Tab-separated table of C-alpha atoms in Angstrom:
chain	number	residue	atom	x	y	z
E	24	MET	CA	0.000	0.000	0.000
E	25	GLY	CA	2.709	2.467	0.971
E	26	HIS	CA	4.738	1.534	-2.097
E	27	GLU	CA	1.786	2.137	-4.424
E	28	THR	CA	1.205	5.561	-2.886
E	29	ARG	CA	4.876	6.403	-3.306
E	30	VAL	CA	4.840	5.445	-7.000
E	31	ARG	CA	1.656	7.424	-7.574
E	32	GLN	CA	3.129	10.521	-5.937
E	33	ARG	CA	6.332	10.144	-7.941
E	34	GLY	CA	4.248	10.129	-11.135
E	35	ALA	CA	2.621	13.415	-10.098
E	36	ASN	CA	5.832	15.040	-8.880
E	37	PRO	CA	7.133	16.621	-12.139
E	38	ALA	CA	3.938	18.591	-12.684
E	39	PHE	CA	3.730	19.519	-9.002
E	40	LEU	CA	7.371	20.600	-8.913
E	41	ARG	CA	6.993	22.651	-12.097
E	42	SER	CA	3.945	24.512	-10.788
E	43	THR	CA	5.690	25.083	-7.452
E	44	VAL	CA	8.837	26.417	-9.137
E	45	GLU	CA	6.802	28.654	-11.441
E	46	TRP	CA	5.003	30.023	-8.359
E	47	LEU	CA	8.172	30.499	-6.297
E	48	LEU	CA	10.621	31.854	-8.892
E	49	PRO	CA	9.049	35.348	-9.191
E	50	ARG	CA	9.067	35.674	-5.397
E	51	TRP	CA	12.696	34.505	-5.167
E	52	ARG	CA	13.715	37.039	-7.846
E	53	GLU	CA	11.762	39.780	-6.096
E	54	ALA	CA	13.406	38.932	-2.760
E	55	ALA	CA	16.867	38.839	-4.344
E	56	VAL	CA	16.347	42.229	-5.982
E	57	THR	CA	15.012	43.708	-2.747
E	58	GLU	CA	18.016	42.333	-0.823
E	59	ARG	CA	20.454	43.775	-3.382
E	60	ILE	CA	18.808	47.202	-3.233
E	61	GLY	CA	18.786	47.102	0.561
E	62	ALA	CA	22.450	46.036	0.724
E	63	SER	CA	23.677	48.741	-1.671
C-alpha cells in the first residue's frame, strides 16, 4: 500500500514541482532584488 502511494506521488511530482517552481521563482527574484537594493 505504501509503495503504491509512493509510485503514484512520484508520477505526479514533475507537474507539481513545475507549478511550485513557477510560483516560487518570481518571489525569489523579487526577494533577491530587494536584498540587493537594501544592501547597496
